[in-house]
């Protein structure tokens, strides 16, 4: 049985949309990339169980590529699309429940700014750092998103995941998630459905003041809503990736329709004629140039998804 057959079987049981060849570009902040071979936007945990059942009833084995998509603010999807199953955590997973005086459960697709504002209204501190991060709770757990010396690891108690190997829902405690700097041990076969977070009561005006300061700082130093995926590289130990890219003289450097932001050298901004391959080539070209110049090997924070052509030669142009 092919992926198409599994999709047809899934469409009979799932409540949420199931599509073959759905375009993914509009689901990412870069607004780039091709279609998903099979796309599911689960209407709830029942649809994840239906997905598991459809896969186990078909010949589609555990080697089929799976991509879990949140708000697409940290991914670059190939122009050729994704040759497997894309599970987009959509509206059904957007919720916030108060479960104790300072603790909450947030659904995987809940936007981080919404969550930060929810906490601020209840005089709860710990999520201020997230007010300007355009991702979702699921993506933030997977990436251990953070800023301004805060991160998800410091407020997370546990996550509820759907495990595509055991085909069951289970709870994973924070200490088992291997959370590090912009990383965790979660894979695309462990779908975060919700997160249990613990915050701290604090003076609401202090919380608001911190959030306002963080928003102002972003507005002044980052290219904001332009097509990008935030920081392109993680910071190497003891240094800043943006500082290195800028020191290599690469602000404004471009490949095709993508350029290094003039405002922040670790943000790579696409124009309307850009391709995902342009982003890939620019990232690898900049990485090579920084290595040649400073001997530092930058590691991408953005995640490339699907097939890309390896970069063979320097190809950029100075601005
Ligand atoms: C303008 C801008 C500013 C940014 N600033 C910051 C910042 O300050 N700090 C920071 O850390 N990041 C920042 N980012 C990056 C990004 O917003 C974060 O990494 C965010 O946590 C990603 O969430 P997402 O829902 O968009 O995830 P996606 O981009 O959809 O996915 C990111 C990764 O998480 C996985 N994933 C998504 N949802 C789930 C789920 N439910 N279960 C399991 N895996 C999942 C995906 O498979 C992928 O590997 C910024 C991005 C932009 C565009």
CSV table of C-alpha atoms and ligand atoms in Angstrom, one decimal:
chain,number,residue,atom,x,y,z
A,1,UNK,CA,0.0,0.0,0.0
A,2,UNK,CA,1.4,3.4,-0.9
A,3,UNK,CA,1.3,6.7,0.9
A,4,UNK,CA,-1.6,7.7,-1.3
A,5,UNK,CA,-3.5,4.7,-0.2
A,6,UNK,CA,-2.8,5.3,3.4
A,7,UNK,CA,-4.0,8.9,2.8
A,8,UNK,CA,-7.3,7.7,1.3
A,9,UNK,CA,-7.8,5.3,4.3
A,10,UNK,CA,-7.0,8.1,6.7
A,11,UNK,CA,-9.4,10.5,5.0
A,12,UNK,CA,-12.2,8.0,5.7
A,13,UNK,CA,-11.6,8.1,9.5
A,14,UNK,CA,-9.9,11.4,10.3
A,15,UNK,CA,-12.1,14.5,11.1
A,16,UNK,CA,-9.5,17.1,10.2
A,17,UNK,CA,-8.4,17.8,6.6
A,18,UNK,CA,-6.3,15.1,4.8
A,19,UNK,CA,-4.8,16.2,1.5
A,20,UNK,CA,-2.4,14.8,-1.1
A,21,UNK,CA,0.0,17.3,-2.5
A,22,UNK,CA,-1.0,20.3,-0.3
A,23,UNK,CA,1.2,23.3,-0.7
A,24,UNK,CA,3.2,24.2,2.4
A,25,UNK,CA,4.6,27.6,1.5
A,26,UNK,CA,1.8,29.5,3.1
A,27,UNK,CA,2.3,27.6,6.4
A,28,UNK,CA,5.8,28.9,7.0
A,29,UNK,CA,7.2,32.4,7.8
A,30,UNK,CA,9.5,32.2,4.8
A,31,UNK,CA,6.5,31.5,2.6
A,32,UNK,CA,8.6,29.1,0.5
A,33,UNK,CA,8.5,25.5,-0.4
A,34,UNK,CA,6.6,22.8,-2.3
A,35,UNK,CA,3.8,20.4,-1.4
A,36,UNK,CA,3.4,17.6,1.2
A,37,UNK,CA,3.0,14.2,-0.3
A,38,UNK,CA,0.4,13.6,2.5
A,39,UNK,CA,-0.9,16.3,4.8
A,40,UNK,CA,-3.0,16.0,7.9
A,41,UNK,CA,-4.2,18.7,10.1
A,42,UNK,CA,-5.6,16.7,13.1
A,43,UNK,CA,-8.8,17.9,14.6
A,44,UNK,CA,-7.7,16.4,17.9
A,45,UNK,CA,-5.9,13.5,19.5
A,46,UNK,CA,-8.4,11.1,17.9
A,47,UNK,CA,-7.0,12.0,14.5
A,48,UNK,CA,-3.5,11.2,15.6
A,49,UNK,CA,-4.7,7.8,16.7
A,50,UNK,CA,-6.5,7.5,13.3
A,51,UNK,CA,-3.1,8.3,11.6
A,52,UNK,CA,-1.4,5.6,13.6
A,53,UNK,CA,-4.1,3.1,12.7
A,54,UNK,CA,-3.9,4.0,9.0
A,55,UNK,CA,-0.2,3.6,9.0
A,56,UNK,CA,-0.1,0.3,10.8
A,57,UNK,CA,-2.8,-1.0,8.5
A,58,UNK,CA,-0.7,-0.1,5.4
A,59,UNK,CA,2.7,-1.0,4.1
A,60,UNK,CA,4.0,2.4,4.9
A,61,UNK,CA,6.8,1.5,7.3
A,62,UNK,CA,8.5,3.5,10.1
A,63,UNK,CA,11.0,4.8,7.5
A,64,UNK,CA,8.4,7.1,5.9
A,65,UNK,CA,9.6,10.7,6.4
A,66,UNK,CA,7.4,12.6,8.9
A,67,UNK,CA,7.3,16.3,9.5
A,68,UNK,CA,5.5,17.9,12.4
A,69,UNK,CA,4.7,21.5,11.6
A,70,UNK,CA,3.8,24.2,14.1
A,71,UNK,CA,3.7,27.8,12.9
A,72,UNK,CA,6.6,27.2,10.5
A,73,UNK,CA,8.8,29.9,11.9
A,74,UNK,CA,12.0,27.9,12.1
A,75,UNK,CA,11.8,25.8,9.0
A,76,UNK,CA,12.8,26.0,5.3
A,77,UNK,CA,10.8,23.6,3.2
A,78,UNK,CA,12.4,22.4,-0.1
A,79,UNK,CA,11.0,23.8,-3.3
A,80,UNK,CA,10.3,20.2,-4.2
A,81,UNK,CA,8.2,19.7,-1.1
A,82,UNK,CA,8.2,17.0,1.4
A,83,UNK,CA,8.1,13.4,0.3
A,84,UNK,CA,6.3,12.0,3.3
A,85,UNK,CA,3.6,12.9,5.9
A,86,UNK,CA,3.2,16.4,7.2
A,87,UNK,CA,1.2,16.7,10.4
A,88,UNK,CA,0.3,20.3,11.0
A,89,UNK,CA,-0.8,21.1,14.6
A,90,UNK,CA,-3.6,23.5,13.9
A,91,UNK,CA,-6.6,25.1,15.6
A,92,UNK,CA,-7.6,22.0,17.5
A,93,UNK,CA,-4.4,22.2,19.6
A,94,UNK,CA,-4.7,25.9,20.4
A,95,UNK,CA,-5.9,26.1,24.0
A,96,UNK,CA,-4.7,27.3,27.4
A,97,UNK,CA,-6.0,25.7,30.6
A,98,UNK,CA,-5.3,26.9,34.2
A,99,UNK,CA,-4.5,23.8,36.2
A,100,UNK,CA,-3.1,25.4,39.4
A,101,UNK,CA,-2.5,28.8,40.9
A,102,UNK,CA,0.7,29.3,38.7
A,103,UNK,CA,0.5,26.3,36.4
A,104,UNK,CA,-1.1,25.8,33.0
A,105,UNK,CA,-1.5,23.4,30.2
A,106,UNK,CA,-1.0,24.9,26.7
A,107,UNK,CA,-1.9,23.1,23.4
A,108,UNK,CA,0.8,22.5,20.9
A,109,UNK,CA,-0.3,25.1,18.4
A,110,UNK,CA,-0.9,27.9,20.9
A,111,UNK,CA,1.0,31.0,19.6
A,112,UNK,CA,3.8,32.1,22.0
A,113,UNK,CA,2.8,35.8,22.1
A,114,UNK,CA,-0.8,34.8,23.0
A,115,UNK,CA,0.5,32.6,25.8
A,116,UNK,CA,2.8,35.3,27.1
A,117,UNK,CA,-0.1,37.8,27.2
A,118,UNK,CA,-2.3,35.3,28.9
A,119,UNK,CA,0.2,34.8,31.7
A,120,UNK,CA,0.8,38.5,32.1
A,121,UNK,CA,-2.9,39.1,32.5
A,122,UNK,CA,-2.8,36.6,35.4
A,123,UNK,CA,0.3,38.2,37.0
A,124,UNK,CA,2.4,35.2,36.2
A,125,UNK,CA,6.0,35.6,35.3
A,126,UNK,CA,8.3,33.3,33.3
A,127,UNK,CA,6.9,33.7,29.7
A,128,UNK,CA,7.9,37.3,29.1
A,129,UNK,CA,10.8,36.2,26.9
A,130,UNK,CA,8.3,34.5,24.5
A,131,UNK,CA,6.3,37.6,23.7
A,132,UNK,CA,8.0,38.3,20.4
A,133,UNK,CA,8.7,34.8,19.2
A,134,UNK,CA,6.3,33.9,16.4
A,135,UNK,CA,6.3,30.2,17.1
A,136,UNK,CA,3.9,27.7,18.8
A,137,UNK,CA,4.2,25.8,22.0
A,138,UNK,CA,5.1,22.5,20.2
A,139,UNK,CA,7.8,24.1,18.2
A,140,UNK,CA,9.1,25.9,21.2
A,141,UNK,CA,9.4,22.8,23.3
A,142,UNK,CA,11.2,20.9,20.4
A,143,UNK,CA,13.6,23.8,19.8
A,144,UNK,CA,13.8,24.9,23.5
A,145,UNK,CA,13.0,28.4,22.3
A,146,UNK,CA,14.4,31.2,24.3
A,147,UNK,CA,15.4,34.8,24.4
A,148,UNK,CA,16.5,37.4,26.9
A,149,UNK,CA,18.0,34.8,29.2
A,150,UNK,CA,14.7,32.8,29.4
A,151,UNK,CA,13.8,29.6,27.7
A,152,UNK,CA,11.2,26.8,27.7
A,153,UNK,CA,13.4,24.5,29.7
A,154,UNK,CA,13.1,26.8,32.7
A,155,UNK,CA,9.2,26.7,32.9
A,156,UNK,CA,8.4,23.3,31.5
A,157,UNK,CA,7.2,20.4,33.7
A,158,UNK,CA,6.2,17.8,31.2
A,159,UNK,CA,4.7,17.3,27.7
A,160,UNK,CA,2.0,15.1,26.4
A,161,UNK,CA,3.2,13.5,23.1
A,162,UNK,CA,1.7,11.2,20.5
A,163,UNK,CA,4.4,8.6,19.9
A,164,UNK,CA,4.3,7.3,16.2
A,165,UNK,CA,6.3,4.2,17.2
A,166,UNK,CA,4.2,2.9,20.0
A,167,UNK,CA,1.1,4.6,18.5
A,168,UNK,CA,0.1,5.8,22.0
A,169,UNK,CA,-0.2,9.1,23.8
A,170,UNK,CA,2.2,9.5,26.8
A,171,UNK,CA,3.6,12.0,29.1
A,172,UNK,CA,7.3,12.9,29.0
A,173,UNK,CA,8.9,14.7,32.0
A,174,UNK,CA,11.2,17.7,31.3
A,175,UNK,CA,14.3,15.9,32.4
A,176,UNK,CA,13.8,13.2,29.8
A,177,UNK,CA,13.6,15.7,26.9
A,178,UNK,CA,17.3,16.4,26.7
A,179,UNK,CA,16.7,20.1,26.5
A,180,UNK,CA,19.8,22.2,25.6
A,181,UNK,CA,20.5,25.4,23.8
A,182,UNK,CA,17.8,25.5,21.0
A,183,UNK,CA,17.6,21.7,21.1
A,184,UNK,CA,15.8,18.7,22.6
A,185,UNK,CA,15.8,14.9,21.9
A,186,UNK,CA,12.3,15.0,20.4
A,187,UNK,CA,12.0,13.7,16.9
A,188,UNK,CA,9.3,13.9,14.2
A,189,UNK,CA,7.9,10.6,15.6
A,190,UNK,CA,7.1,12.2,18.9
A,191,UNK,CA,4.4,14.8,18.4
A,192,UNK,CA,4.0,17.3,21.2
A,193,UNK,CA,0.2,17.7,21.8
A,194,UNK,CA,0.4,20.0,24.9
A,195,UNK,CA,2.8,21.2,27.5
A,196,UNK,CA,2.5,21.6,31.3
A,197,UNK,CA,4.2,24.8,32.4
A,198,UNK,CA,4.9,26.2,35.8
A,199,UNK,CA,5.2,30.0,36.2
A,200,UNK,CA,5.7,32.3,39.2
A,201,UNK,CA,3.4,35.0,40.6
A,202,UNK,CA,4.9,38.5,40.1
A,203,UNK,CA,4.0,42.2,40.0
A,204,UNK,CA,2.0,42.6,36.7
A,205,UNK,CA,3.5,46.0,36.0
A,206,UNK,CA,7.0,44.5,36.2
A,207,UNK,CA,5.9,41.7,33.8
A,208,UNK,CA,4.4,44.3,31.3
A,209,UNK,CA,7.5,46.4,31.6
A,210,UNK,CA,9.8,43.5,30.7
A,211,UNK,CA,7.5,42.5,27.8
A,212,UNK,CA,7.4,46.0,26.4
A,213,UNK,CA,11.2,46.3,26.6
A,214,UNK,CA,11.7,43.0,24.8
A,215,UNK,CA,9.2,44.0,22.1
A,216,UNK,CA,11.0,47.4,21.6
A,217,UNK,CA,14.4,45.7,21.5
A,218,UNK,CA,13.2,43.3,18.7
A,219,UNK,CA,11.6,46.1,16.7
A,220,UNK,CA,14.9,48.1,16.8
A,221,UNK,CA,17.3,45.2,16.1
A,222,UNK,CA,15.4,42.6,13.9
A,223,UNK,CA,13.7,42.6,10.5
A,224,UNK,CA,10.4,41.6,12.1
A,225,UNK,CA,7.6,40.4,9.9
A,226,UNK,CA,9.7,40.2,6.7
A,227,UNK,CA,10.0,36.7,5.3
A,228,UNK,CA,12.6,35.0,7.5
A,229,UNK,CA,12.9,32.3,10.2
A,230,UNK,CA,14.6,34.2,13.0
A,231,UNK,CA,18.2,33.4,13.9
A,232,UNK,CA,19.7,31.4,11.0
A,233,UNK,CA,22.6,30.0,13.0
A,234,UNK,CA,22.9,29.1,16.7
A,235,UNK,CA,25.5,31.1,18.6
A,236,UNK,CA,28.9,29.3,18.8
A,237,UNK,CA,30.2,29.0,22.4
A,238,UNK,CA,31.2,32.4,23.7
A,239,UNK,CA,30.4,34.3,20.6
A,240,UNK,CA,27.5,35.5,18.5
A,241,UNK,CA,26.7,34.2,15.0
A,242,UNK,CA,25.4,37.6,13.9
A,243,UNK,CA,28.6,39.3,15.1
A,244,UNK,CA,30.7,36.8,13.0
A,245,UNK,CA,28.6,37.1,9.9
A,246,UNK,CA,28.8,40.9,10.1
A,247,UNK,CA,32.5,40.9,10.8
A,248,UNK,CA,33.0,38.8,7.7
A,249,UNK,CA,31.5,41.7,5.8
A,250,UNK,CA,28.4,39.8,4.8
A,251,UNK,CA,25.5,42.2,5.8
A,252,UNK,CA,23.5,42.7,2.6
A,253,UNK,CA,25.3,39.7,0.9
A,254,UNK,CA,22.7,37.8,-1.3
A,255,UNK,CA,22.1,34.7,-3.2
A,256,UNK,CA,19.2,34.9,-5.6
A,257,UNK,CA,16.2,36.3,-3.8
A,258,UNK,CA,17.6,35.9,-0.2
A,259,UNK,CA,19.9,38.3,1.6
A,260,UNK,CA,21.6,38.8,4.9
A,261,UNK,CA,19.6,41.4,6.7
A,262,UNK,CA,21.2,44.8,7.1
A,263,UNK,CA,19.6,45.2,10.5
A,264,UNK,CA,20.7,41.8,12.0
A,265,UNK,CA,23.3,39.7,10.2
A,266,UNK,CA,21.9,36.4,11.7
A,267,UNK,CA,18.6,37.0,9.9
A,268,UNK,CA,18.4,36.0,6.3
A,269,UNK,CA,15.5,37.7,4.5
A,270,UNK,CA,13.7,36.4,1.4
A,271,UNK,CA,12.0,38.5,-1.3
A,272,UNK,CA,9.0,37.4,-3.3
A,273,UNK,CA,11.1,35.9,-6.1
A,274,UNK,CA,13.2,33.8,-3.7
A,275,UNK,CA,13.4,30.0,-3.6
A,276,UNK,CA,14.0,27.7,-0.7
A,277,UNK,CA,17.2,26.6,-2.5
A,278,UNK,CA,18.4,30.3,-2.4
A,279,UNK,CA,18.1,30.2,1.4
A,280,UNK,CA,20.0,26.9,1.5
A,281,UNK,CA,22.8,28.2,-0.8
A,282,UNK,CA,23.1,31.5,1.2
A,283,UNK,CA,23.3,29.7,4.5
A,284,UNK,CA,26.0,27.3,3.2
A,285,UNK,CA,27.9,30.1,1.4
A,286,UNK,CA,27.9,32.3,4.6
A,287,UNK,CA,28.9,29.3,6.7
A,288,UNK,CA,31.9,28.6,4.4
A,289,UNK,CA,33.0,32.2,4.4
A,290,UNK,CA,32.8,32.5,8.2
A,291,UNK,CA,34.8,29.3,8.5
A,292,UNK,CA,37.5,30.6,6.0
A,293,UNK,CA,37.7,33.9,7.7
A,294,UNK,CA,37.5,33.0,11.4
A,295,UNK,CA,37.8,29.2,11.6
A,296,UNK,CA,34.4,28.9,13.3
A,297,UNK,CA,31.9,26.4,12.1
A,298,UNK,CA,28.5,27.9,12.3
A,299,UNK,CA,25.6,25.4,12.8
A,300,UNK,CA,22.2,26.3,11.4
A,301,UNK,CA,19.3,26.8,13.8
A,302,UNK,CA,16.8,26.9,11.0
A,303,UNK,CA,15.8,23.4,10.0
A,304,UNK,CA,15.9,22.5,6.2
A,305,UNK,CA,13.2,20.0,5.3
A,306,UNK,CA,13.1,17.8,2.2
A,307,UNK,CA,15.6,17.5,-0.7
A,308,UNK,CA,18.1,20.3,-1.5
A,309,UNK,CA,20.9,20.5,-4.0
A,310,UNK,CA,24.3,20.6,-2.3
A,311,UNK,CA,26.1,24.0,-2.8
A,312,UNK,CA,29.0,23.5,-5.1
A,313,UNK,CA,30.6,27.0,-5.4
A,314,UNK,CA,30.4,30.5,-3.9
A,315,UNK,CA,27.5,32.1,-5.6
A,316,UNK,CA,26.5,35.3,-3.8
A,317,UNK,CA,26.7,38.9,-4.7
A,318,UNK,CA,27.7,41.8,-2.6
A,319,UNK,CA,24.9,44.4,-2.0
B,1,LIG,C1,11.1,36.9,13.4
B,1,LIG,C2,11.4,35.7,14.2
B,1,LIG,C3,12.0,35.8,15.4
B,1,LIG,C4,12.4,34.7,16.2
B,1,LIG,N1,12.9,34.8,17.4
B,1,LIG,C5,13.3,33.7,18.1
B,1,LIG,C6,13.8,33.8,19.4
B,1,LIG,O1,14.0,34.9,20.0
B,1,LIG,N2,14.1,32.7,20.1
B,1,LIG,C7,13.9,31.4,19.6
B,1,LIG,O2,14.2,30.5,20.2
B,1,LIG,N3,13.4,31.3,18.3
B,1,LIG,C8,13.1,32.4,17.6
B,1,LIG,N4,12.5,32.2,16.3
B,1,LIG,C9,12.4,30.9,15.8
B,1,LIG,C10,11.1,30.2,16.0
B,1,LIG,O3,10.0,31.1,16.2
B,1,LIG,C11,11.2,29.2,17.2
B,1,LIG,O4,12.1,28.2,17.0
B,1,LIG,C12,9.8,28.6,17.5
B,1,LIG,O5,9.9,27.9,18.7
B,1,LIG,C13,9.4,27.6,16.4
B,1,LIG,O6,8.0,27.3,16.6
B,1,LIG,P1,7.1,26.9,15.3
B,1,LIG,O7,5.8,26.5,15.9
B,1,LIG,O8,7.1,27.9,14.3
B,1,LIG,O9,7.9,25.6,14.9
B,1,LIG,P2,8.1,25.1,13.3
B,1,LIG,O10,9.0,26.1,12.6
B,1,LIG,O11,6.8,24.7,12.7
B,1,LIG,O12,9.0,23.8,13.6
B,1,LIG,C14,10.3,23.9,14.2
B,1,LIG,C15,10.7,22.5,14.7
B,1,LIG,O13,9.8,22.0,15.7
B,1,LIG,C16,9.2,20.9,15.2
B,1,LIG,N5,7.8,20.9,15.7
B,1,LIG,C17,6.9,21.9,15.5
B,1,LIG,N6,5.7,21.6,16.2
B,1,LIG,C18,6.0,20.4,16.8
B,1,LIG,C19,5.2,19.6,17.7
B,1,LIG,N7,3.9,19.9,18.0
B,1,LIG,N8,5.7,18.4,18.1
B,1,LIG,C20,7.0,18.1,17.8
B,1,LIG,N9,7.8,18.8,17.0
B,1,LIG,C21,7.3,20.0,16.6
B,1,LIG,C22,9.3,20.9,13.7
B,1,LIG,O14,9.2,19.6,13.2
B,1,LIG,C23,10.6,21.5,13.5
B,1,LIG,O15,11.6,20.6,13.7
B,1,LIG,C24,12.2,33.4,15.6
B,1,LIG,C25,11.6,33.3,14.3
B,1,LIG,C26,11.2,34.4,13.6
B,1,LIG,C27,10.6,34.3,12.3
